[in-house]
Coordinates of C-alpha atoms and ligand atoms in Angstrom, one line a residue:
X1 CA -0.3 13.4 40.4
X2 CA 0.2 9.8 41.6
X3 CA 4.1 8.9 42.0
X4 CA 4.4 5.9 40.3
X5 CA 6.2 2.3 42.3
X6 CA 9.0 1.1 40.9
X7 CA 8.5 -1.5 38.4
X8 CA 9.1 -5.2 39.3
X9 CA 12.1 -6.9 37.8
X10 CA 12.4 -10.9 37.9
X11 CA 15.2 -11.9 36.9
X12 CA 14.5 -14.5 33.5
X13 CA 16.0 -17.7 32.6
X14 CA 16.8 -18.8 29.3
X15 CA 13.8 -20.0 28.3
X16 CA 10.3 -19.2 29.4
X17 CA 6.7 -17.7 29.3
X18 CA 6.6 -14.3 30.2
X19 CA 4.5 -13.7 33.3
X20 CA 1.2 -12.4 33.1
X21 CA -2.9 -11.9 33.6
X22 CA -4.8 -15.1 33.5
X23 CA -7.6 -13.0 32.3
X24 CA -11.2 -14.3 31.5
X25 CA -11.9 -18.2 30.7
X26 CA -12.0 -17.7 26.8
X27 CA -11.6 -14.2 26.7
X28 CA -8.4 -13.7 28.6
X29 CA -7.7 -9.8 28.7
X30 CA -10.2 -8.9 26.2
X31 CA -12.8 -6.7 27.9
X32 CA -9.9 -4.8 30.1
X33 CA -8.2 -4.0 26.8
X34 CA -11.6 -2.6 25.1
X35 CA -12.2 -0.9 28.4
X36 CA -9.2 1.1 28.6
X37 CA -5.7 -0.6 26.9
X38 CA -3.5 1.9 28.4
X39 CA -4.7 1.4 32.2
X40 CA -4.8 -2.2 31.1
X41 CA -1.1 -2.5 30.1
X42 CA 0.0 -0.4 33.2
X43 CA -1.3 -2.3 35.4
X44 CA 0.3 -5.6 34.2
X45 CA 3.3 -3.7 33.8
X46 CA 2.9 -2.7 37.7
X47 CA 2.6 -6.5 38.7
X48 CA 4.6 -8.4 36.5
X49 CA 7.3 -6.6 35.0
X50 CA 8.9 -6.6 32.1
X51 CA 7.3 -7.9 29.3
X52 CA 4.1 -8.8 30.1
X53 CA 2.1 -12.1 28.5
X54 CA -1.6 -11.1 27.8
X55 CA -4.4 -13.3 25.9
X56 CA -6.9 -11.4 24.2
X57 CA -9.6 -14.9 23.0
X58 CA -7.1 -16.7 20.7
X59 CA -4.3 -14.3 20.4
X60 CA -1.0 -14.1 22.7
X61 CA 0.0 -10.2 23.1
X62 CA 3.5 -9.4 24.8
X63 CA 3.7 -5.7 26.0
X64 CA 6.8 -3.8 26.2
X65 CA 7.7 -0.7 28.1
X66 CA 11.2 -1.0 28.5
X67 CA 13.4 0.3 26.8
X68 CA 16.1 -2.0 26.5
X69 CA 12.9 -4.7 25.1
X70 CA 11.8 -1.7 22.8
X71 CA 15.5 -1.9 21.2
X72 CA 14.9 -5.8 21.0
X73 CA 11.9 -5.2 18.9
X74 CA 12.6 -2.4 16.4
X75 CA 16.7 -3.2 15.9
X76 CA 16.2 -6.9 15.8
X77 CA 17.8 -6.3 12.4
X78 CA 16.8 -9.8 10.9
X79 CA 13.1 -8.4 10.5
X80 CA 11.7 -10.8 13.6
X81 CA 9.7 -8.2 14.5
X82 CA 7.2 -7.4 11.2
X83 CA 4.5 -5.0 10.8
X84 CA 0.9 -7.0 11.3
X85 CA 0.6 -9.2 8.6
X86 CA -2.0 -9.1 5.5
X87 CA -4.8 -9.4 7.3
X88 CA -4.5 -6.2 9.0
X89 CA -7.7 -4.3 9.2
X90 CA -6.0 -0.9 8.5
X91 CA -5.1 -2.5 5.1
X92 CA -8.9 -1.6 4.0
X93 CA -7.8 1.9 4.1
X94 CA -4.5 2.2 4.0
X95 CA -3.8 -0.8 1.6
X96 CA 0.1 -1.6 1.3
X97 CA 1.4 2.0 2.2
X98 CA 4.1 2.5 4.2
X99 CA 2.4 2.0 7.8
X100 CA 0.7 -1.0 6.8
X101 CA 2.5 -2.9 4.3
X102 CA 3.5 -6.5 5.1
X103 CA 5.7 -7.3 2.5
X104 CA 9.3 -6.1 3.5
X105 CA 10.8 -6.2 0.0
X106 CA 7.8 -3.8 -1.5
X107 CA 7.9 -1.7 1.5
X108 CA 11.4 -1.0 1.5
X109 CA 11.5 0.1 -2.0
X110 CA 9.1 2.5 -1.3
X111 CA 10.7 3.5 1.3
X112 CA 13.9 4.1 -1.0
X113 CA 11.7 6.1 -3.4
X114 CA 10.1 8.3 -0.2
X115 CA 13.0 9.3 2.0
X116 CA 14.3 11.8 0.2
X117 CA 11.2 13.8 0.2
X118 CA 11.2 14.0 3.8
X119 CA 14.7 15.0 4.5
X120 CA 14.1 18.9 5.9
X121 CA 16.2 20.5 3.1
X122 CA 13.5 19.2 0.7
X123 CA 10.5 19.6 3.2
X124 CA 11.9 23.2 2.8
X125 CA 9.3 24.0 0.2
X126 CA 6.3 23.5 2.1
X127 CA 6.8 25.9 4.7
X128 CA 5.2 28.9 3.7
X129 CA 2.2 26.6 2.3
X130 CA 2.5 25.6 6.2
X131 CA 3.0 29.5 7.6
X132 CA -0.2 30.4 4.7
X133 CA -3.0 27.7 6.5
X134 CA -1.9 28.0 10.5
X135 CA -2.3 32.0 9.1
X136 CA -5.7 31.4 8.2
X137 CA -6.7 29.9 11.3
X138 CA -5.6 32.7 13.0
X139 CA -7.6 35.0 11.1
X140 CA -10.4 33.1 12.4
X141 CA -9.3 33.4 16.3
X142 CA -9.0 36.9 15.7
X143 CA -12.4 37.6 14.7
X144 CA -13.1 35.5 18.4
X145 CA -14.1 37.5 21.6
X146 CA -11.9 37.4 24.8
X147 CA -13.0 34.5 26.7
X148 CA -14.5 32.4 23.6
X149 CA -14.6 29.0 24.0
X150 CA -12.9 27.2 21.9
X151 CA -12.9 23.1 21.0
X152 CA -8.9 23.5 20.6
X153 CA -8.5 19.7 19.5
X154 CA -11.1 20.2 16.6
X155 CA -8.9 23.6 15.8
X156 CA -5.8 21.7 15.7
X157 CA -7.3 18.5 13.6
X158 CA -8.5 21.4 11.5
X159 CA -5.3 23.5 10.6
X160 CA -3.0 20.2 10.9
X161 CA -5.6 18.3 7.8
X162 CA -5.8 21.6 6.1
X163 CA -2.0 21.8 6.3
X164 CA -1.6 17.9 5.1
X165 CA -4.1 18.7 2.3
X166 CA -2.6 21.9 1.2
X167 CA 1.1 20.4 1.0
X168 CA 0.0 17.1 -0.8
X169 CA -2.1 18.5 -3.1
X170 CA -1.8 22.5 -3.1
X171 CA -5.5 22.5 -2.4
X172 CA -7.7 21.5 0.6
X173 CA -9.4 18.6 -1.6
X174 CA -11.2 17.0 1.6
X175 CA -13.6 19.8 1.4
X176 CA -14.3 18.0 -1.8
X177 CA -15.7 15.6 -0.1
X178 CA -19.4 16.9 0.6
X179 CA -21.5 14.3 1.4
X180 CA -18.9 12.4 4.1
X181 CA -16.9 15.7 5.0
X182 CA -13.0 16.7 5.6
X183 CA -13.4 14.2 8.2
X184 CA -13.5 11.0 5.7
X185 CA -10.0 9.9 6.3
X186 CA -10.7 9.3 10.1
X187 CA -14.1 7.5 10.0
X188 CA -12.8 5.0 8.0
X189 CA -9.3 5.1 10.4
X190 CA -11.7 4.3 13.0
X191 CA -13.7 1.3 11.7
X192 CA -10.4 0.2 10.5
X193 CA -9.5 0.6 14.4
X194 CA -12.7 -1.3 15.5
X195 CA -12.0 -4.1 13.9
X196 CA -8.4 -4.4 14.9
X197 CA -8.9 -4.3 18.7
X198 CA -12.0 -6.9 18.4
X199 CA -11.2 -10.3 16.8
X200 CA -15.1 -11.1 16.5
X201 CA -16.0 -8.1 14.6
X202 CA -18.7 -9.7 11.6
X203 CA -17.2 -9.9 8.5
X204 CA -16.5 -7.0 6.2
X205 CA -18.7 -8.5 3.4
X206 CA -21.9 -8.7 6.0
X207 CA -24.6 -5.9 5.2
X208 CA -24.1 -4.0 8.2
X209 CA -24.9 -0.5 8.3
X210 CA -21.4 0.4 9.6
X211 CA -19.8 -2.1 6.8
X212 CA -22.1 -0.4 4.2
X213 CA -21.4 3.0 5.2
X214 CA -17.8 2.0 5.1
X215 CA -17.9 0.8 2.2
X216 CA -19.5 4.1 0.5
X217 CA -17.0 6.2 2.4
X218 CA -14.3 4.2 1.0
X219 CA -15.5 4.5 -2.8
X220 CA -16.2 8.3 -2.5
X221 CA -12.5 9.0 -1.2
X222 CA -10.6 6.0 -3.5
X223 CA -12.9 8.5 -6.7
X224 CA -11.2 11.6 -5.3
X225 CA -7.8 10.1 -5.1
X226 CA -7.7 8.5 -8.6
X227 CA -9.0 11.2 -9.8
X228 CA -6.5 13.8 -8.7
X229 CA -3.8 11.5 -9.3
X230 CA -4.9 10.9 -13.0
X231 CA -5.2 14.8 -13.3
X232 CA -2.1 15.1 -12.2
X233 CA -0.5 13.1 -14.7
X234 CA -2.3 14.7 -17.7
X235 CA -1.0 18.1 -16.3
X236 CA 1.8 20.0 -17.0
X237 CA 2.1 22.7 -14.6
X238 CA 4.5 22.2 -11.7
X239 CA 2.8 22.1 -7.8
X240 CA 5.8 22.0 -5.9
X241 CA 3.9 19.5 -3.3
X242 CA 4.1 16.2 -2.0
X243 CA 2.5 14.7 -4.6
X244 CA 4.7 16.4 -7.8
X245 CA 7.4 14.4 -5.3
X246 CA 5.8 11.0 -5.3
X247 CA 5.3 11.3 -8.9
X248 CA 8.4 11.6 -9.8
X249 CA 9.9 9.3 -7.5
X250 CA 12.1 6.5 -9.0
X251 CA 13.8 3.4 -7.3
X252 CA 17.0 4.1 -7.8
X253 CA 17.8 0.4 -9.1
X254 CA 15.0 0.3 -12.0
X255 CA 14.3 3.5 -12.3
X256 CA 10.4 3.0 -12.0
X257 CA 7.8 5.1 -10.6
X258 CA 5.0 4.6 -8.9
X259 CA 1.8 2.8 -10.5
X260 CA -1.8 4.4 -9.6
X261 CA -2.9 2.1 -7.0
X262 CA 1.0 2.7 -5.0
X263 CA 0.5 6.5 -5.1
X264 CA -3.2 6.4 -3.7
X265 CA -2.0 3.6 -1.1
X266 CA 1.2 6.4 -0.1
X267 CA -1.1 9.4 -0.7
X268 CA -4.0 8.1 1.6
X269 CA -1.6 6.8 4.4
X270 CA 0.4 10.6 4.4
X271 CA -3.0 12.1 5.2
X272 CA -3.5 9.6 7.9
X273 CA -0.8 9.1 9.2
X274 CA 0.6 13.1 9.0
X275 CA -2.2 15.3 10.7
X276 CA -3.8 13.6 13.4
X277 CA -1.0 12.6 15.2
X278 CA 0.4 16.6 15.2
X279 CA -3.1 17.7 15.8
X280 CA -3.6 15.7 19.4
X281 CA 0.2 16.7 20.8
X282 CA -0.4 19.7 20.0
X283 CA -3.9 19.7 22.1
X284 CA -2.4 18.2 24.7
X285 CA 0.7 20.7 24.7
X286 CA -1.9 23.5 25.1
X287 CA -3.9 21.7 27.4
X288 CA -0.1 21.4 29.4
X289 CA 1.0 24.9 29.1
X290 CA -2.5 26.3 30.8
X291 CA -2.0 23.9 33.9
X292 CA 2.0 25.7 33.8
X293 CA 2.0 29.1 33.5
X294 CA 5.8 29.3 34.5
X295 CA 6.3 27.1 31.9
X296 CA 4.0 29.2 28.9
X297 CA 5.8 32.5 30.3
X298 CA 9.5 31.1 29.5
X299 CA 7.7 30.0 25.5
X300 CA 6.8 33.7 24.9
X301 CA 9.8 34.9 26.4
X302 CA 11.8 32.8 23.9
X303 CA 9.6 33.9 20.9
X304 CA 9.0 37.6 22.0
X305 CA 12.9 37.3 22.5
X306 CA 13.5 36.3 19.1
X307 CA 10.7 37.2 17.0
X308 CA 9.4 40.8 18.2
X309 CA 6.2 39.5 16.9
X310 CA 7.6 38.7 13.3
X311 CA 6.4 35.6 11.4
X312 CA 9.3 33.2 11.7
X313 CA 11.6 31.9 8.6
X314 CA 12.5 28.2 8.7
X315 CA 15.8 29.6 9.5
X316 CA 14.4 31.2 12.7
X317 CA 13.3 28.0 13.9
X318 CA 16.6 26.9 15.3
X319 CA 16.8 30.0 17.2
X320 CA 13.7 28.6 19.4
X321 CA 14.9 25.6 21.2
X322 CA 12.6 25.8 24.1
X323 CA 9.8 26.0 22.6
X324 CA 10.6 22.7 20.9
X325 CA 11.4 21.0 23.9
X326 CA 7.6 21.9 25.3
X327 CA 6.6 20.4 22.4
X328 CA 9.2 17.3 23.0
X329 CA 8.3 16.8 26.5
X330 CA 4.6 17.0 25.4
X331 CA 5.1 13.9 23.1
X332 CA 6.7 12.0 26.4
X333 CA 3.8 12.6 28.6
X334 CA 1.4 12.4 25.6
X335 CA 2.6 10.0 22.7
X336 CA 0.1 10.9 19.8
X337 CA 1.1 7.3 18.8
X338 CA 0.8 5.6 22.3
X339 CA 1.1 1.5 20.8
X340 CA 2.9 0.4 18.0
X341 CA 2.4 -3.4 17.3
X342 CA 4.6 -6.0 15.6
X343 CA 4.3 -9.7 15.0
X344 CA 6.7 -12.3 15.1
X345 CA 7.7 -14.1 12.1
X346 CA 9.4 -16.7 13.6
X347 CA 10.0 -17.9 17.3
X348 CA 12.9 -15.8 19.6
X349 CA 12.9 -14.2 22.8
X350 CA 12.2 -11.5 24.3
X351 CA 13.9 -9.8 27.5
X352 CA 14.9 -13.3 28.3
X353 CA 11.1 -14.9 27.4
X354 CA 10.0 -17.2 25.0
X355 CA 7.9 -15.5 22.1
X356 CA 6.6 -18.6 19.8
X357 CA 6.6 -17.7 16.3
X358 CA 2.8 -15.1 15.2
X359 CA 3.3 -13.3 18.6
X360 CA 2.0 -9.8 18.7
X361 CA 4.0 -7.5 20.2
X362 CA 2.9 -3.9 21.7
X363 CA 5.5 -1.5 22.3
X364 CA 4.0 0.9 24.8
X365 CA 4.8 4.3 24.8
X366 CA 3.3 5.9 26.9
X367 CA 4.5 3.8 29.8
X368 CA 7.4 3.7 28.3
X369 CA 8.5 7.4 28.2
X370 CA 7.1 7.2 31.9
X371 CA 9.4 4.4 33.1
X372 CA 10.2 5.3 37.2
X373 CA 13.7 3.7 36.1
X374 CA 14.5 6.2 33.5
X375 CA 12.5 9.4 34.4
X376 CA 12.7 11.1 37.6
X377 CA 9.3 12.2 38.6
X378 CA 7.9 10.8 35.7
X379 CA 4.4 12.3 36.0
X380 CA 6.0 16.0 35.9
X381 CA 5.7 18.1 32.9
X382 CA 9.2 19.6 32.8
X383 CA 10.6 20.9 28.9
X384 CA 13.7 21.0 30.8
X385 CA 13.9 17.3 30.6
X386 CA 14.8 18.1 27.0
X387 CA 17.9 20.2 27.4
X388 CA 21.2 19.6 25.5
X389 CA 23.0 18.3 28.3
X390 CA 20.3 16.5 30.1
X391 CA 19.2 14.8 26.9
X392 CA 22.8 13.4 26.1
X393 CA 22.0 11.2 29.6
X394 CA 18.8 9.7 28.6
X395 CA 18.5 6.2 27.6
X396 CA 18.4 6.1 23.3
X397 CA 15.2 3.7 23.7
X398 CA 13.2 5.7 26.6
X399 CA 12.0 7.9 24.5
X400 CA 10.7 6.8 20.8
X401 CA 7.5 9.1 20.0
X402 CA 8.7 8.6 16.2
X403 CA 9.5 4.9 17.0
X404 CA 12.6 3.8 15.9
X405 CA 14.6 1.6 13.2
X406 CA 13.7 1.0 9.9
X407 CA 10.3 2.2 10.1
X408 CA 10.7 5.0 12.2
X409 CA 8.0 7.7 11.6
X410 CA 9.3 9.2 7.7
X411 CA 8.1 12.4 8.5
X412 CA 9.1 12.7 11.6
X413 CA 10.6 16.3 10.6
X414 CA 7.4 17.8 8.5
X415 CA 6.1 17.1 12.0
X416 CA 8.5 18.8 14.1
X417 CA 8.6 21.7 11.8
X418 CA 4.7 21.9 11.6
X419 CA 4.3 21.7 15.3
X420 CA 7.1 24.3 16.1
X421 CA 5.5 27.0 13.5
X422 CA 2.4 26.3 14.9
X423 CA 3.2 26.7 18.7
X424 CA 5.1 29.9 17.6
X425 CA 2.6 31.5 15.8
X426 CA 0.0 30.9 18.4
X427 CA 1.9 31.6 21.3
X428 CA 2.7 35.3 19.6
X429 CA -1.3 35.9 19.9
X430 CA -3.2 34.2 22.3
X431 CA -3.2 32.6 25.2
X432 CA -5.2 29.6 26.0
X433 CA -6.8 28.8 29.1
X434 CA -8.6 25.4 29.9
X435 CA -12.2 25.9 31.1
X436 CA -12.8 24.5 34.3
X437 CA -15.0 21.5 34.7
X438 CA -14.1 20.2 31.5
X439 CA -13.6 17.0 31.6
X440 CA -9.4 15.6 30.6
X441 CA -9.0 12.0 30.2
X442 CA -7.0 10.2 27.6
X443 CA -8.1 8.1 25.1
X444 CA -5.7 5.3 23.4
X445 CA -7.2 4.1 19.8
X446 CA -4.6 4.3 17.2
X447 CA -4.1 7.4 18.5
X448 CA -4.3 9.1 22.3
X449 CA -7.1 11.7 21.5
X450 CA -8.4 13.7 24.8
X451 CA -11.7 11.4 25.1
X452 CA -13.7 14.7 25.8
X453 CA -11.8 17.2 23.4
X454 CA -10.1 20.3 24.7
X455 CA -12.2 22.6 25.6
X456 CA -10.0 26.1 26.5
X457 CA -11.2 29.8 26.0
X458 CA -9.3 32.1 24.1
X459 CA -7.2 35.6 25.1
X460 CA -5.6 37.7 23.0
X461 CA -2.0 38.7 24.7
X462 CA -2.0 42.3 25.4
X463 CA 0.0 44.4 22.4
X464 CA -1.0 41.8 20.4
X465 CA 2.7 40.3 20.9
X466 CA 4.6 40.4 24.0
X467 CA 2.0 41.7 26.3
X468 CA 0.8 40.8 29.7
X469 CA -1.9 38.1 28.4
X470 CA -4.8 37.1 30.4
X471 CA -5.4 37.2 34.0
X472 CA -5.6 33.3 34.7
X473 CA -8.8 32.0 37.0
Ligands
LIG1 C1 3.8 14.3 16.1 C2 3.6 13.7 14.9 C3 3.8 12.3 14.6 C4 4.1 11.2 15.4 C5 4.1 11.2 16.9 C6 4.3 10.1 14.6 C7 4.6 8.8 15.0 C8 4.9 7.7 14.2 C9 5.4 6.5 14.7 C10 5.5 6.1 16.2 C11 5.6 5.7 13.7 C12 6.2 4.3 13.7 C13 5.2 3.2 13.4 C14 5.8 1.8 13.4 O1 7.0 1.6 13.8 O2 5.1 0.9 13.1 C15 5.3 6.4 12.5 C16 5.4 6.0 11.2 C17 5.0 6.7 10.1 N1 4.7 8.0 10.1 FE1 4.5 9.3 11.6 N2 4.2 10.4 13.3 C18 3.9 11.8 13.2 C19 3.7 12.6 12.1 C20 3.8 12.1 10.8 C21 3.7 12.9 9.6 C22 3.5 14.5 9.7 C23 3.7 12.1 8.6 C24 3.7 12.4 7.1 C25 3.7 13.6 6.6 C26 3.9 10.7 9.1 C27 4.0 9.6 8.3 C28 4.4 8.4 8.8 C29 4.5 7.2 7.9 C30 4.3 7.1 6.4 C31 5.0 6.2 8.7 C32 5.3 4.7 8.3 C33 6.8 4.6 8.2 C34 7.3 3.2 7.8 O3 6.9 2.2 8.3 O4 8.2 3.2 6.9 N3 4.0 10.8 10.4 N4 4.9 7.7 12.9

């Protein structure tokens, strides 16, 4: 792979514009963005520096990929930096959950009420509901000859919703779903997404097919939701779930639960927001341990080690640092989040630069956790980045795959445990190799999905557990 040039740093007065693209008459950066937003951003980066000033038609974007400008925005600690406001297209889906609420005061009661039922003591619960579905998928790749081909980011958006589903509602309700499919959630993501990256998208009231098929999505999933929330409620047995926890979540001053409309809002960001991110790192991790078969050798060594092809307890999970640390070095290369935007509520600066008041900000990820500054070889996959002792020396802001400050990623560990007993279980059985001529290339939306899928074939390891595995082409 490319090594990357070091990054240009001029130094800035007090007050200034941030350099940047002239861009299109009118459009400024627009079409590069739509083109490709993470090619886009690393080229400016590459010419200018340290934030970068991009137009996009009326709008002035900043981008950050360093880190200490990624510690300006998310511990600016007098809430400069705000989620997008109100009009916020992913508020048609999402309304004011966590992710996408605007107001700070509502959002930080709810994030009171929901913190506690991410801590991993109380997460606890929902491991063997976790262990039960990845088992299930396994099941499946057993039945699958050696050499099948497999789409493995389908298979992990599969078992990662199915997981999401089963822990929020004990049941896998987007099956429920038969006329618009499991995959409901993320079509309406997507329009959600369309709208966001273009500023001239028609209005959502316009009878467009894709508004009215929206629009039908949208009703179908908000019946589902009420309806299993009103169930809920009526019932009496106990689920042991996510949503017997948001139920009976109070804010501590008032004492108050949740209204209807607040649990669907919280309930329909979870299922966003908690399975396709862990589905497309974990692609991508597979996808990185078939170009490093060092690497996948030293992972079954740790869980042969360990395991001797038992099904791990939660407990046994600390026992498996390395295989974590694939999974951490994975997220660097590969942030499943790769852009998290801001706006500015009032007029400061940034890295030295004048940001008027309404600025977007775009914290970039993925060149950020590849910053020549702050990661030697950058390009290299290398789990041993993610050592104890090597990790101590890393800069706290060069690597945020859960973001960071107050609205750092809430289930940050459901997703590390999920992943972890996922690569585990996997990596007891099979081995997966990724067929050549497939096309790999990245694809930013909300998300960084492989733009072609993943398509790998399937080998059982020899002995089921421990064995030899495949011979590799
Ligand atoms: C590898 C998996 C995941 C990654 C990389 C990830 C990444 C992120 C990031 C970067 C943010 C910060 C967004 C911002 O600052 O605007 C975030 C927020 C959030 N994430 Fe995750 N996430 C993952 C899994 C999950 C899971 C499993 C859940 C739920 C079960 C979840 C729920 C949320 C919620 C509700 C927020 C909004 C938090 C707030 O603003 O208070 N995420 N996530």
């Amino acid at each position: 792979m490319a090594t990357r040039a070091p990054i240009p740093h001029t130094p800035a007065p007090a007050t200034r514009q941030a350099p940047g693209p002239r861009g299109l008459f009118l459009l400024g950066s627009i079409i590069d963005f739509k083109r490709d937003i993470l090619q886009a951003m690393t080229r400016g980066q590459r010419e200018f520096g340290d934030p970068v000033r991009y137009r996009l038609g009326p709008l002035i974007v900043h981008g950050v990929s360093h880190p200490d400008q990624a510690e300006e925005v998310f511990m600016d600690g007098k809430n400069v930096y705000g989620k997008l406001g109100p009009d916020n297209p992913l508020r048609l889906v999402l309304g004011d959950g966590l992710l996408t609420s605007s107001d700070h005061e509502s959002w930080f009661r709810h994030r009171r009420m929901m913190q506690p039922i991410f801590h991993r003591q109380r997460l606890a619960i929902l491991f063997d509901k976790m262990v039960a579905c990845s088992k299930e998928m396994l099941a499946r790749w057993a039945t699958c000859p050696a050499g099948d081909r497999l789409d493995v980011h389908h298979e992990m958006m599969r078992v990662t919703l199915d997981i999401v589903s089963q822990t929020m509602f004990s049941a896998n309700v987007m099956n429920d779903l038969d006329k618009i499919g499991p995959e409901a959630v993320n079509v309406t993501i997507d329009y959600a997404f369309q709208r966001l990256q273009n500023p001239f998208s028609p209005p959502t009231s316009w009878p467009t097919p894709r508004n009215r098929r929206f629009k039908r999505v949208m009703r179908e999933l908000d019946r589902l939701l009420y309806r299993i929330i009103n169930e809920r409620r009526t019932g009496r047995q106990p689920h042991d779930d996510l949503l017997d926890m948001l139920l009976s979540a109070q804010d501590e001053d008032t004492g108050e639960v949740m209204n209807d409309k607040e649990l669907r809002d919280e309930v329909i960001t979870i299922l966003a927001a908690g399975h396709e991110t862990t589905a497309i790192t974990l692609t991508w991790t597979w996808y990185l341990l078939s170009q490093h078969p060092d690497i996948e050798r030293k992972l079954q060594q740790e869980v042969d080690g360990v395991l001797a092809g038992r099904t791990p307890t939660l407990a046994d999970l600390s026992s498996l640092p390395y295989t974590l640390q694939v999974f951490e070095e994975s997220m660097r290369l590969y942030p499943s989040a790769p852009i998290i935007p801001r706006l500015t509520s009032r007029a400061t600066t940034l890295g030295g630069y004048d940001l008027p008041a309404g600025s977007r900000v775009l914290v970039n990820l993925f060149n950020l956790h590849r910053h020549p500054d702050f990661w030697p070889d950058p390009e290299r996959f290398d789990p041993d980045r993610f050592a104890p002792e090597r990790r101590k020396a890393q800069h706290r802001f060069a690597y945020l795959p859960f973001g960071a400050g107050p609205h750092i990623c809430i289930g940050k560990s459901f997703a590390l445990m999920e992943a972890h007993l996922l690569l585990i279980l996997i990596a007891q059985r099979h081995e997966l190799r990724h067929v050549p001529g497939h096309r790999v290339m990245n694809h930013a939306t909300i998300t960084l999905r492989p733009r072609y899928g993943m398509l790998m074939t399937i080998h059982p390891r020899d002995g089921t557990r421990g064995g030899a595995g495949s011979p590799r082409p």
